[in-house]
Coordinates of C-alpha atoms in Angstrom, one line a residue:
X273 CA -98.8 61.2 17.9
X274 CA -99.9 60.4 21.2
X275 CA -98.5 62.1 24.3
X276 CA -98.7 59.3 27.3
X277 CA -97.6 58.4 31.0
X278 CA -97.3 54.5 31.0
X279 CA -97.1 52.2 34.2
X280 CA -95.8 48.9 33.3
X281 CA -97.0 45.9 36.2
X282 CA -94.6 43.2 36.2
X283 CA -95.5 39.5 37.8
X284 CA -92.6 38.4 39.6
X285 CA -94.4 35.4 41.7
X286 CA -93.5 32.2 42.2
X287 CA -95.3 30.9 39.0
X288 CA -93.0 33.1 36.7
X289 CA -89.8 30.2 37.3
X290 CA -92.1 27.8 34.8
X291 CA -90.6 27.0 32.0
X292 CA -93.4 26.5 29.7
X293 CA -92.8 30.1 27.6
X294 CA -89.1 30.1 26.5
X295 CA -86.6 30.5 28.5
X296 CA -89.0 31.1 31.5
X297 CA -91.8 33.2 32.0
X298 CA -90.5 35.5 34.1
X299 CA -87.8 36.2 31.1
X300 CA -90.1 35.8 28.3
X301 CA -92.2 38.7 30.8
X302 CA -89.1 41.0 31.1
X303 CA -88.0 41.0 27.0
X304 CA -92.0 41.9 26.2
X305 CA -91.2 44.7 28.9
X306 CA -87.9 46.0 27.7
X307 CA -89.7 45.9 23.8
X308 CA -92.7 48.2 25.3
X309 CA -90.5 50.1 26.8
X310 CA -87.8 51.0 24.1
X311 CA -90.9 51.6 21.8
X312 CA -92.7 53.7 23.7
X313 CA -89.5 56.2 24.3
X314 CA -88.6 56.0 20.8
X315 CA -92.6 57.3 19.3
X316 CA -92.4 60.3 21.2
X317 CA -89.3 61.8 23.3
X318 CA -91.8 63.7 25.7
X319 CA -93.5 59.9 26.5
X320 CA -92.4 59.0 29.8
X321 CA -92.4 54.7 31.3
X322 CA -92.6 53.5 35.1
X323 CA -91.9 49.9 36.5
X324 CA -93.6 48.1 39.1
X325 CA -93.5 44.4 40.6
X326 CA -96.9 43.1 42.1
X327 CA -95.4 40.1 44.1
X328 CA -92.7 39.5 46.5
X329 CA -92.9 41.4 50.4
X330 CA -95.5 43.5 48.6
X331 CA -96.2 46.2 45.5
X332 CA -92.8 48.1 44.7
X333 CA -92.1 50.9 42.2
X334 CA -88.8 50.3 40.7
X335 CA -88.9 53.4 38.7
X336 CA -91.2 56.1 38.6
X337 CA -92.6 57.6 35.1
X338 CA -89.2 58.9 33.0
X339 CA -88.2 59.5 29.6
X340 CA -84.7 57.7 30.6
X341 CA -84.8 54.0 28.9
X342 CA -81.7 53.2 30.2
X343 CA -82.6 54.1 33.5
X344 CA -85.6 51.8 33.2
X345 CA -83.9 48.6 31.7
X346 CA -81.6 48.7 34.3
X347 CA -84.1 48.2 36.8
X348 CA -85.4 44.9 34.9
X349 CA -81.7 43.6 36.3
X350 CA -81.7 41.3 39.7
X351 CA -85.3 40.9 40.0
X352 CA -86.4 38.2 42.7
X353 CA -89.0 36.0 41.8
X354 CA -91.2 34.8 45.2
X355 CA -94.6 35.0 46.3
X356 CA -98.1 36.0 45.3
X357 CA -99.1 38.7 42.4
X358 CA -101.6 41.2 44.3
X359 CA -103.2 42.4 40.8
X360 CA -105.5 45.0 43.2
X361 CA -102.7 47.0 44.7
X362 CA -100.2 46.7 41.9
X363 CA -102.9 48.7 39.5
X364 CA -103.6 51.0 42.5
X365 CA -100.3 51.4 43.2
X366 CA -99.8 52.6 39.5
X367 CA -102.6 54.8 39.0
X368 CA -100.8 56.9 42.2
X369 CA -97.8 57.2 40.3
X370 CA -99.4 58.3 37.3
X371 CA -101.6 60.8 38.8
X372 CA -98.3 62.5 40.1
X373 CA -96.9 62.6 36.6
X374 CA -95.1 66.0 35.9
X375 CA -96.9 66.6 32.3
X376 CA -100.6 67.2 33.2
X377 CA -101.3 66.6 29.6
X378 CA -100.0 62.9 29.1
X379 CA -102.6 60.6 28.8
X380 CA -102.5 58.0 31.6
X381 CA -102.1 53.9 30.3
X382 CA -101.6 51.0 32.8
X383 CA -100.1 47.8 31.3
X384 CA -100.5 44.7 33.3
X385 CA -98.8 41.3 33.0
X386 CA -100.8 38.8 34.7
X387 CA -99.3 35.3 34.7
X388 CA -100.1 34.0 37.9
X389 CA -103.5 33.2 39.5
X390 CA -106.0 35.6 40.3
X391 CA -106.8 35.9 44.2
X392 CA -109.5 38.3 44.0
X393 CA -113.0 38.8 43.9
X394 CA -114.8 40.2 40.6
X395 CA -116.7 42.8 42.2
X396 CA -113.6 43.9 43.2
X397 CA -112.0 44.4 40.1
X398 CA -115.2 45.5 38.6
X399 CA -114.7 48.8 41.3
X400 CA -111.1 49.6 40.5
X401 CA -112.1 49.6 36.8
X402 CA -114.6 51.5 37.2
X403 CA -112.4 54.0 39.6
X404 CA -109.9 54.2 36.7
X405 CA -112.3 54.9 33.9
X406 CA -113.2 57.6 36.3
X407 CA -109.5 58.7 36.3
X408 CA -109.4 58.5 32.3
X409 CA -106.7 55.4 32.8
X410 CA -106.7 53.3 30.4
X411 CA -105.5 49.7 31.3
X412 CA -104.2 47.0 28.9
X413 CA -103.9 43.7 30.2
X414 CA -101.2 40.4 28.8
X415 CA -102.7 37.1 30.2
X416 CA -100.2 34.4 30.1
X417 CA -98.9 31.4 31.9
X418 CA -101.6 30.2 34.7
X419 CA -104.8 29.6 33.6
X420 CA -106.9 28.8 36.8
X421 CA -110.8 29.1 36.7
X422 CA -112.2 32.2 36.8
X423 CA -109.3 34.0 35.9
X424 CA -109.7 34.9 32.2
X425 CA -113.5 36.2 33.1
X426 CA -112.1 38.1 36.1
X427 CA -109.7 40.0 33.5
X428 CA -112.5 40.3 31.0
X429 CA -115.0 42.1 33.7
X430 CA -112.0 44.3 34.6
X431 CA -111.3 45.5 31.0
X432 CA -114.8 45.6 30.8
X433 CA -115.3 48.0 33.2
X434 CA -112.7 50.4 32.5
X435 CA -112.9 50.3 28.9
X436 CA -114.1 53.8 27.5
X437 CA -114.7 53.9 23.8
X438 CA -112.2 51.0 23.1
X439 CA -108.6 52.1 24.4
X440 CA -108.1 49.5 26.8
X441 CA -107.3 46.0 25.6
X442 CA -106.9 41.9 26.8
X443 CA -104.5 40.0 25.9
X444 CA -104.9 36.2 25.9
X445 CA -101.3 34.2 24.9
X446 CA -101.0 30.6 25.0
X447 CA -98.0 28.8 25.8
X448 CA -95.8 27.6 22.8
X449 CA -93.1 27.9 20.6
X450 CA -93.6 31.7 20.1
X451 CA -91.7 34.4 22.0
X452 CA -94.4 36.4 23.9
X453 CA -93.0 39.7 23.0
X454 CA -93.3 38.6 18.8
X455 CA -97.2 37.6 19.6
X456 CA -97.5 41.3 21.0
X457 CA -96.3 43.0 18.5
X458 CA -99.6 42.2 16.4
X459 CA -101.7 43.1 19.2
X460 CA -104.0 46.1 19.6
X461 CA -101.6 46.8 22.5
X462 CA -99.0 47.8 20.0
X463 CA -100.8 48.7 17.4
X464 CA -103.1 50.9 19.5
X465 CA -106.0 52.2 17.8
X466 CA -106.4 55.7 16.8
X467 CA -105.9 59.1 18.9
X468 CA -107.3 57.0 22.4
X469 CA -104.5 53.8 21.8
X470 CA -100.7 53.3 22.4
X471 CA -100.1 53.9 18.7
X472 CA -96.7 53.3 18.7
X473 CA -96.4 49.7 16.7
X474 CA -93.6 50.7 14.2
X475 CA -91.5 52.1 17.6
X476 CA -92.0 49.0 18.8
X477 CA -91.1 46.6 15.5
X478 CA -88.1 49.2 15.3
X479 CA -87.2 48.5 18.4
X480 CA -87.5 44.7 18.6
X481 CA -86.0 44.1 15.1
X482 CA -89.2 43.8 13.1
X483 CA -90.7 46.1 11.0
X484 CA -93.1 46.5 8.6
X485 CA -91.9 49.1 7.0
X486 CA -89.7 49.4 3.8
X487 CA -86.1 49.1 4.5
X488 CA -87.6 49.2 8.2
X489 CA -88.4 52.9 8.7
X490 CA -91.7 53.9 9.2
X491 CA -92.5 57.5 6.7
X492 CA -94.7 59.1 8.9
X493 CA -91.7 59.3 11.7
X494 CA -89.0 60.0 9.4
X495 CA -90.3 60.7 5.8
X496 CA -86.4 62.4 4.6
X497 CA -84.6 59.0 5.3
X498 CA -87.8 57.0 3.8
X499 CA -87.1 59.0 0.5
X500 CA -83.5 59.2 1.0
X501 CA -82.9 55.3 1.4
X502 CA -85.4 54.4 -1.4
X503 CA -83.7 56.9 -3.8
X504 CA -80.1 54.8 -2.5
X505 CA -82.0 51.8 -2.7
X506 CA -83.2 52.9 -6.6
X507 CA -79.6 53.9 -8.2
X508 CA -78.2 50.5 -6.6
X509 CA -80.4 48.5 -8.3
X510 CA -80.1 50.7 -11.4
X511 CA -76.4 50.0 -11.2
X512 CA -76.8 46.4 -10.9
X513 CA -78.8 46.2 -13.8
X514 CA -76.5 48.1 -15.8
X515 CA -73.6 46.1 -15.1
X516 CA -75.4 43.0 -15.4
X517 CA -76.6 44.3 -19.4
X518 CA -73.1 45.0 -20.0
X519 CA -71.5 41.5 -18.5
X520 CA -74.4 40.0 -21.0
X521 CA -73.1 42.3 -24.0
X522 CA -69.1 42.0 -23.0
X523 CA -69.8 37.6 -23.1
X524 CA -72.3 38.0 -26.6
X525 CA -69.4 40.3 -28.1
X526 CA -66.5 38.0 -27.5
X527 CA -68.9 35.1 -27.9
X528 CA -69.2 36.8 -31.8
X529 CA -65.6 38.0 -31.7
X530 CA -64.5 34.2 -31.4
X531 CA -66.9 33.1 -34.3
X532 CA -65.9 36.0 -36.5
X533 CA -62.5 35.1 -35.8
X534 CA -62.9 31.2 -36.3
X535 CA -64.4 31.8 -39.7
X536 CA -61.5 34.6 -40.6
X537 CA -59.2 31.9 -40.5
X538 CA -61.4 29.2 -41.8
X539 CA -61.8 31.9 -44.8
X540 CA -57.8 32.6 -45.2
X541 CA -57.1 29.1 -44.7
X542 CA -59.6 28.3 -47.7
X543 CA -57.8 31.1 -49.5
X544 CA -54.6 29.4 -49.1
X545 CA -55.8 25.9 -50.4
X546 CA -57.6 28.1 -53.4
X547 CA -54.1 29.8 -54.3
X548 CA -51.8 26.3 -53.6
X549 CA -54.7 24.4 -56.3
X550 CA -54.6 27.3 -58.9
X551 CA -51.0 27.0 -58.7
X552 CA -50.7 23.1 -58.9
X553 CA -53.6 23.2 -61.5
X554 CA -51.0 25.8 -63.4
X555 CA -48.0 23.6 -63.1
X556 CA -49.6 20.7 -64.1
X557 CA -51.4 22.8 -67.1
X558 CA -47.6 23.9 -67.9
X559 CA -46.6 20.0 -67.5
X560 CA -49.4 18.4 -69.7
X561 CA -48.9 21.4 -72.2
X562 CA -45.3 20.5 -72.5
X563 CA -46.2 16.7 -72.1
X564 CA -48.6 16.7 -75.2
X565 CA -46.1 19.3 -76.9
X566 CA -43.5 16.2 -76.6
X567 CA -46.3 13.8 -77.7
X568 CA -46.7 15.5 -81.0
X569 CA -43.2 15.8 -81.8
X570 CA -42.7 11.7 -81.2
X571 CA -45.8 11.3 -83.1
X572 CA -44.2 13.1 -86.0
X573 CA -40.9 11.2 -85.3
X574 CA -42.5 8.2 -85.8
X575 CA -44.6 9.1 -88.7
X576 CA -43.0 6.5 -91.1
X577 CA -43.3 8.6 -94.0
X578 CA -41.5 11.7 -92.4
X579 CA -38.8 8.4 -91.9
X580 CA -38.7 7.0 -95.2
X581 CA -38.2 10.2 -96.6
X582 CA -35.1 11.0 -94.0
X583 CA -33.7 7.6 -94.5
X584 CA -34.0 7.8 -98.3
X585 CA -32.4 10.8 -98.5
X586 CA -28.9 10.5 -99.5
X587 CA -26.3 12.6 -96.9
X588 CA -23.6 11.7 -99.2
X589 CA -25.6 13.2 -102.2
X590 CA -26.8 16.3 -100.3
X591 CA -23.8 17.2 -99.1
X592 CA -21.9 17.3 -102.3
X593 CA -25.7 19.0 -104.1
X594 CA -26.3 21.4 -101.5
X595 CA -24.2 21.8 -98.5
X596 CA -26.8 23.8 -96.3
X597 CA -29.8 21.4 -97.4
X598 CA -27.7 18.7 -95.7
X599 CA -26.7 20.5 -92.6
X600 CA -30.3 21.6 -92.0
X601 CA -31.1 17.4 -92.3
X602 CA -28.1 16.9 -89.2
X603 CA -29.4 19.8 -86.6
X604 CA -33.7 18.1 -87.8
X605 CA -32.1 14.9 -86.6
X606 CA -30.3 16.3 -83.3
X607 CA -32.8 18.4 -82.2
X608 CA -35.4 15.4 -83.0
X609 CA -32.5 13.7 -80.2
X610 CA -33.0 16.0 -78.0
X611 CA -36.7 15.9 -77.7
X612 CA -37.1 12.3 -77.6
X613 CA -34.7 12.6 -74.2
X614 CA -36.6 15.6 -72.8
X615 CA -40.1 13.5 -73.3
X616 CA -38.3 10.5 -71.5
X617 CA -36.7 12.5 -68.1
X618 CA -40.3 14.4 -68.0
X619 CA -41.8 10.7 -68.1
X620 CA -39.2 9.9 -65.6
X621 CA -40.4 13.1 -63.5
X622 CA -44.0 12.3 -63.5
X623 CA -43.5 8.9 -62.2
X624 CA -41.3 9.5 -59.8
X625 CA -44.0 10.1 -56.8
X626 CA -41.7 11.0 -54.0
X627 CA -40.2 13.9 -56.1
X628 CA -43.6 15.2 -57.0
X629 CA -44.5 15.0 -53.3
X630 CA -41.9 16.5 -52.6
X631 CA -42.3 19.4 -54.6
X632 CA -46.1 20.0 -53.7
X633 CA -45.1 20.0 -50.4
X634 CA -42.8 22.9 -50.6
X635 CA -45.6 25.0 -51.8
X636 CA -47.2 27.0 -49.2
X637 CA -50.7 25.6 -48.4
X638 CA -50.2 22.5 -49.9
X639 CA -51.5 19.4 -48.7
X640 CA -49.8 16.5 -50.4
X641 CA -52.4 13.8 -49.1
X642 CA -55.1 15.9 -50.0
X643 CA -57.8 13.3 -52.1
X644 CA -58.2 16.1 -54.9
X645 CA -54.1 16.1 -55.4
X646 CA -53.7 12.7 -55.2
X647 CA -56.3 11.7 -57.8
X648 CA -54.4 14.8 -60.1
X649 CA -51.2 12.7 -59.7
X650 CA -52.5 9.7 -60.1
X651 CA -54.3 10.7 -63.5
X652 CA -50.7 12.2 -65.1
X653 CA -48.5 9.2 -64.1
X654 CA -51.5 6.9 -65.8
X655 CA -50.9 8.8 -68.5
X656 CA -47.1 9.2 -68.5
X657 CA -47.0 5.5 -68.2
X658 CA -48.2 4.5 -71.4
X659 CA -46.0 7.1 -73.3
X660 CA -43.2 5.5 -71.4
X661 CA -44.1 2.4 -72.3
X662 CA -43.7 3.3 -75.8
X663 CA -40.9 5.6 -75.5
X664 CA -39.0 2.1 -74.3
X665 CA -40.2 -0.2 -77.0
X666 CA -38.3 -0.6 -80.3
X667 CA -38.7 0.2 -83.4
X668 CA -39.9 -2.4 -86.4
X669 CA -36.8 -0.9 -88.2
X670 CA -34.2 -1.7 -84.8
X671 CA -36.1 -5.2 -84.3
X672 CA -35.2 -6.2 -87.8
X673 CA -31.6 -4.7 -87.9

């Protein structure tokens, strides 16, 4: 890391109340020189910063080379604008202060912001370039604002002749949109290049809010919280994606939960029509076994021979023969009675819809209006009909009594 003395020269002319860098060029001028400065304390606590103005009554140090950045951005504070930048005595000026710089073993950096017109010669420049290359100063140079002829080849044969294997640097930035500290940041200024440049760019992006840097800290300053906020940054992310796996499982379970459940019911429900038609189908088994029961004993009622022989036979004559023969012939005839009314209420039953609706509705998991019980009703009344039918016609024998 690179141990420096830096002299910052600030323009404070007349030009700097333009408005053409936003808000004005003498503000866009001080925010670059509060982001250099912050930057430069911050890459190494031993660098040390001065502050200059170039224009005014003439060349004035505001504050000498120190490690204090609050002493130095305090300075920037109630600046008059006014005047004529003398470039010449302002770098002069600055390579005094340096050369009395407490640490002998800083390396000495000039930065100059030149955004007024030039007034001097280029031979002139050309000797105090050359006079600080004897020095071992290194200048870096931020052309903005006027453009004049002449002035960017002045700058370029001062750089030029100070350079000494590529540490000092000129800065061309046009007006526009762009804050001229943000078009800095990506200069050589900042970045610096190698053991003979600023080298602190990540200072700087750190200190003006940008940074390049993962979770903006550089890990050649401070490799501990690098690790230490990427290992944080690691198990966050871990636990996101943990929670966000089970949120997905939690919604798919209840998601399966509620179809599970759905076709529980669906399955109990069918259960319960199952049972309510096995029991219907029983009752009207029991019904149609009784009902064709009563059928064959009013088929054998009517059998006319099973008549004739009844009526044929004598009461009067079995009674006084055989007293038991002729009371077996009176409970035959009751119990044939007895039937014949049974078959005719059951009749009645079976066609009486509201009373079988009423019964199937009682049953638990009925449906009364379901198709398949409807056509089972429908099919014993059409046969209960008929029998009725018959049951209510007379006899040949009653027709011709």
């Amino acid at each position: 890391m690179v141990l420096e003395a830096m002299m910052i020269c600030i323009d404070n002319s007349e030009w700097m109340r333009n408005g053409d860098y936003a808000p004005s060029r003498f503000q866009a001028q001080a925010d670059a020189v509060n982001l250099i400065c912050g930057a430069k304390t911050q890459s190494n606590p031993e660098n040390t910063v001065g502050v200059l103005t170039m224009a005014g009554k003439g060349v004035r140090v505001l504050v000498t080379p120190t490690s204090d950045l609050g002493k130095i951005l305090a300075c920037m504070h109630g600046l008059e604008t006014g005047g004529e930048m003398n470039l010449a005595a302002g770098i002069q000026v600055a390579q005094l202060a340096l050369k009395h710089r407490q640490n002998k073993k800083q390396q000495q950096r000039i930065i100059v912001f030149a955004g007024s017109p030039i007034k001097h010669e280029k031979k002139m420049l050309e000797m105090i370039g050359r006079k600080l290359k004897k020095n071992s100063v290194a200048l870096d140079i931020v052309n903005f604002g006027e453009e004049d002829e002449g002035k960017s080849e002045k700058l370029e044969a001062l750089i030029a002749a100070v350079n000494n294997n590529d540490t000092s640097h000129i800065v061309h930035v046009p007006s526009g949109p762009n804050a001229l500290s943000d078009v800095l940041i990506s200069t050589p200024i900042f970045t610096g290049d190698g053991e003979g440049g600023s080298g602190f760019a990540a200072a700087a992006a750190a200190a003006g809010g940008v940074s390049g840097f993962e979770f903006g800290v550089d890990p050649n300053l401070d490799p501990e919280l690098a690790l230490a906020l990427r290992v944080s940054m690691e198990e966050e992310r871990a636990r996101q994606e943990a929670a966000a796996k089970k949120a997905a499982e939690d919604a798919a379970n209840q998601e399966k939960g509620g179809d599970q459940q759905a076709s529980s019911q669906d399955a109990t429900m069918t259960e319960h029509a199952s049972a309510a038609m096995s029991e219907v189908e029983n009752m009207t088994s029991d019904l149609m076994v009784g009902y064709e029961n009563l059928r064959a004993l009013a088929m054998s009622m009517d059998d006319p021979a099973i008549s004739h022989d009844v009526k044929d036979t004598d009461m009067s004559e079995a009674s006084a023969s055989d007293p038991e023969l002729a009371l077996a012939l009176q409970l035959s005839i009751a119990d044939s009675a007895k039937d014949q009314t049974s078959q005719s209420d059951m009749s009645k039953l079976l066609a009486d819809q509201s009373f079988v609706s009423s019964i199937l509705a009682s049953l638990p998991g009925v449906d009364p209006n379901d198709p398949s019980v409807k056509d089972l009703l429908a099919s014993m009344q059409n046969q209960s009909k008929p029998q009725q039918k018959n049951d209510d016609k007379p006899s040949e024998e009653e027709e011709k009594k």
